[in-house]
């Protein structure tokens, strides 16, 4: 197949996706609900979007999370809505298994994002017994780099042991490792690939440092244009070789790279497929989006989640590109629609990361 034929196929598919996005603005589908169980964490990652701390907010009482899950079960069912558990480090909650055991009994499929450091063999077994299907564990470099970036001496060793404990336990649908690359650790890309290639994981999710949370304090560590190109060329090359390397959902990448580095084309799911309940009860879209009055849609202490999902989220159910003349007038707006909401600057009404001029 020629390059022009491939580009024509991609264009037709992205045209259909653009039509589907317009449909989702009118008729959103709740496919993934993130529950932020706590903002407490035993690490202090320099790039943390939620600025988590060891003494941060514990999170809502268990019964409040279960109230939200009951609401979702009664109005949306459990077959189409996946529960994604995050934090902070979710396993720092003493009632973690109480909450997720109840979610499992309700019939929800659930997965988790974790730093892996608390996953002993006993914890791995309890995760399986309470129905965890998927997990993503962060490894952000070789041992010295990982520990420095995540602020926990010995954290790499603990996280790698956590991954091995999950593999040894078995019974999970998908074990993923996620690595956030910045200008300082991009040189470890190949070494990490060699390491993960020999592990019995299901995928390696490779993403770039995003200008959110604490990372905004480190502009010198943002990926350069050269770094970005290297990252995407690497992902594409390894996928062509059959290694399960994938890029995250962030950012429109242009015709050359779209569907080359992940399973499908760019679509920001915030408020269309995805909603979140935060540790204080606030309801929003993607948890990585800046938390401010216009992005917080309500609070489950005041309204039921279903009412919030069905009757609010207006800001996410129209193209974010409408806020910026630069995005509005761009020839790629049909497919990008302003890009990812999590990297949008709501003060300047512009996108902090645009791959135009870098990849295409």
Tab-separated table of N, CA, C and O in Angstrom, residues 21-22 25 270 272 294-295 297 313-330 333-334 336-339 341 344 346 348-351:
chain	number	residue	atom	x	y	z
A	21	UNK	N	-17.394	12.479	17.312
A	21	UNK	CA	-17.153	13.440	18.388
A	21	UNK	C	-18.311	14.430	18.496
A	21	UNK	O	-18.750	14.756	19.601
A	22	UNK	N	-18.814	14.883	17.374
A	22	UNK	CA	-19.967	15.790	17.385
A	22	UNK	C	-21.178	15.106	18.012
A	22	UNK	O	-21.945	15.731	18.748
A	25	UNK	N	-20.823	15.104	21.816
A	25	UNK	CA	-21.168	16.377	22.445
A	25	UNK	C	-22.647	16.390	22.829
A	25	UNK	O	-23.030	16.919	23.871
A	270	UNK	N	-12.549	13.568	27.778
A	270	UNK	CA	-12.965	14.284	28.980
A	270	UNK	C	-14.402	14.797	28.873
A	270	UNK	O	-14.725	15.584	27.988
A	272	UNK	N	-16.967	13.332	27.885
A	272	UNK	CA	-17.751	12.666	26.831
A	272	UNK	C	-17.858	11.174	27.116
A	272	UNK	O	-18.926	10.595	27.049
A	294	UNK	N	-14.530	26.670	36.496
A	294	UNK	CA	-15.201	26.284	35.249
A	294	UNK	C	-15.008	24.819	34.880
A	294	UNK	O	-15.749	24.277	34.050
A	295	UNK	N	-14.022	24.133	35.502
A	295	UNK	CA	-13.818	22.722	35.170
A	295	UNK	C	-14.440	21.786	36.213
A	295	UNK	O	-14.633	20.612	35.933
A	297	UNK	N	-17.618	20.498	37.979
A	297	UNK	CA	-19.011	20.505	37.535
A	297	UNK	C	-20.025	20.342	38.658
A	297	UNK	O	-21.231	20.486	38.441
A	313	UNK	N	-21.354	19.746	32.562
A	313	UNK	CA	-20.250	19.410	31.645
A	313	UNK	C	-20.321	20.172	30.324
A	313	UNK	O	-19.726	19.758	29.331
A	314	UNK	N	-21.032	21.305	30.308
A	314	UNK	CA	-21.162	22.049	29.051
A	314	UNK	C	-19.809	22.417	28.448
A	314	UNK	O	-19.626	22.370	27.229
A	315	UNK	N	-18.846	22.766	29.290
A	315	UNK	CA	-17.539	23.205	28.792
A	315	UNK	C	-16.830	22.099	28.019
A	315	UNK	O	-16.032	22.363	27.121
A	316	UNK	N	-17.151	20.826	28.343
A	316	UNK	CA	-16.488	19.700	27.692
A	316	UNK	C	-17.310	19.113	26.549
A	316	UNK	O	-16.852	18.186	25.883
A	317	UNK	N	-18.503	19.643	26.339
A	317	UNK	CA	-19.366	19.080	25.302
A	317	UNK	C	-19.518	20.028	24.121
A	317	UNK	O	-20.580	20.176	23.531
A	318	UNK	N	-18.415	20.643	23.815
A	318	UNK	CA	-18.231	21.460	22.625
A	318	UNK	C	-16.720	21.569	22.422
A	318	UNK	O	-15.947	21.348	23.361
A	319	UNK	N	-16.281	21.861	21.223
A	319	UNK	CA	-14.827	21.890	20.985
A	319	UNK	C	-14.149	22.964	21.830
A	319	UNK	O	-14.577	24.122	21.861
A	320	UNK	N	-13.077	22.581	22.516
A	320	UNK	CA	-12.341	23.560	23.303
A	320	UNK	C	-11.635	24.566	22.396
A	320	UNK	O	-11.265	25.661	22.825
A	321	UNK	N	-11.505	24.206	21.139
A	321	UNK	CA	-10.886	25.103	20.157
A	321	UNK	C	-11.661	26.403	19.987
A	321	UNK	O	-11.097	27.402	19.531
A	322	UNK	N	-12.937	26.404	20.366
A	322	UNK	CA	-13.738	27.623	20.215
A	322	UNK	C	-13.209	28.770	21.064
A	322	UNK	O	-13.506	29.939	20.809
A	323	UNK	N	-12.399	28.448	22.079
A	323	UNK	CA	-11.878	29.463	22.995
A	323	UNK	C	-10.646	30.173	22.457
A	323	UNK	O	-10.203	31.156	23.030
A	324	UNK	N	-10.081	29.652	21.368
A	324	UNK	CA	-8.821	30.185	20.857
A	324	UNK	C	-8.916	30.437	19.357
A	324	UNK	O	-9.234	29.528	18.586
A	325	UNK	N	-8.626	31.680	18.948
A	325	UNK	CA	-8.634	31.997	17.513
A	325	UNK	C	-7.590	31.176	16.777
A	325	UNK	O	-7.816	30.736	15.636
A	326	UNK	N	-6.452	30.940	17.414
A	326	UNK	CA	-5.398	30.136	16.785
A	326	UNK	C	-5.890	28.734	16.481
A	326	UNK	O	-5.687	28.213	15.375
A	327	UNK	N	-6.546	28.104	17.443
A	327	UNK	CA	-7.066	26.749	17.237
A	327	UNK	C	-8.266	26.754	16.299
A	327	UNK	O	-8.399	25.887	15.429
A	328	UNK	N	-9.130	27.727	16.476
A	328	UNK	CA	-10.358	27.803	15.687
A	328	UNK	C	-10.066	27.885	14.194
A	328	UNK	O	-10.769	27.298	13.368
A	329	UNK	N	-9.021	28.615	13.840
A	329	UNK	CA	-8.695	28.855	12.433
A	329	UNK	C	-7.670	27.878	11.862
A	329	UNK	O	-7.264	28.011	10.710
A	330	UNK	N	-7.255	26.904	12.660
A	330	UNK	CA	-6.223	25.955	12.209
A	330	UNK	C	-6.820	24.953	11.230
A	330	UNK	O	-7.961	24.473	11.401
A	333	UNK	N	-8.129	21.694	12.824
A	333	UNK	CA	-9.111	21.796	13.913
A	333	UNK	C	-10.157	20.704	13.857
A	333	UNK	O	-10.619	20.214	14.898
A	334	UNK	N	-10.521	20.270	12.670
A	334	UNK	CA	-11.549	19.237	12.527
A	334	UNK	C	-11.174	17.974	13.280
A	334	UNK	O	-12.036	17.297	13.859
A	336	UNK	N	-8.423	17.789	15.594
A	336	UNK	CA	-7.810	18.088	16.887
A	336	UNK	C	-8.820	18.669	17.876
A	336	UNK	O	-8.800	18.350	19.061
A	337	UNK	N	-9.685	19.572	17.384
A	337	UNK	CA	-10.701	20.242	18.213
A	337	UNK	C	-10.096	20.976	19.408
A	337	UNK	O	-10.722	21.111	20.450
A	338	UNK	N	-8.857	21.415	19.263
A	338	UNK	CA	-8.205	22.137	20.353
A	338	UNK	C	-7.260	21.296	21.170
A	338	UNK	O	-6.544	21.813	22.025
A	339	UNK	N	-7.265	19.981	20.939
A	339	UNK	CA	-6.330	19.109	21.647
A	339	UNK	C	-6.860	18.613	22.974
A	339	UNK	O	-8.053	18.654	23.269
A	341	UNK	N	-7.784	18.403	26.817
A	341	UNK	CA	-8.239	19.387	27.807
A	341	UNK	C	-7.271	19.512	28.973
A	341	UNK	O	-7.183	20.570	29.595
A	344	UNK	N	-4.688	22.275	28.446
A	344	UNK	CA	-5.211	23.581	28.031
A	344	UNK	C	-4.924	24.619	29.109
A	344	UNK	O	-5.096	24.364	30.298
A	346	UNK	N	-6.302	27.602	30.734
A	346	UNK	CA	-7.608	28.250	30.841
A	346	UNK	C	-7.506	29.740	31.139
A	346	UNK	O	-8.499	30.459	31.039
A	348	UNK	N	-5.023	31.712	29.566
A	348	UNK	CA	-4.666	32.313	28.282
A	348	UNK	C	-5.540	31.810	27.135
A	348	UNK	O	-5.477	32.330	26.030
A	349	UNK	N	-6.350	30.784	27.431
A	349	UNK	CA	-7.172	30.145	26.404
A	349	UNK	C	-6.341	29.749	25.186
A	349	UNK	O	-6.580	30.171	24.053
A	350	UNK	N	-5.373	28.897	25.474
A	350	UNK	CA	-4.533	28.354	24.420
A	350	UNK	C	-3.994	27.008	24.854
A	350	UNK	O	-3.974	26.678	26.047
A	351	UNK	N	-3.570	26.221	23.881
A	351	UNK	CA	-3.032	24.895	24.140
A	351	UNK	C	-1.561	24.994	24.527
A	351	UNK	O	-0.778	25.654	23.848
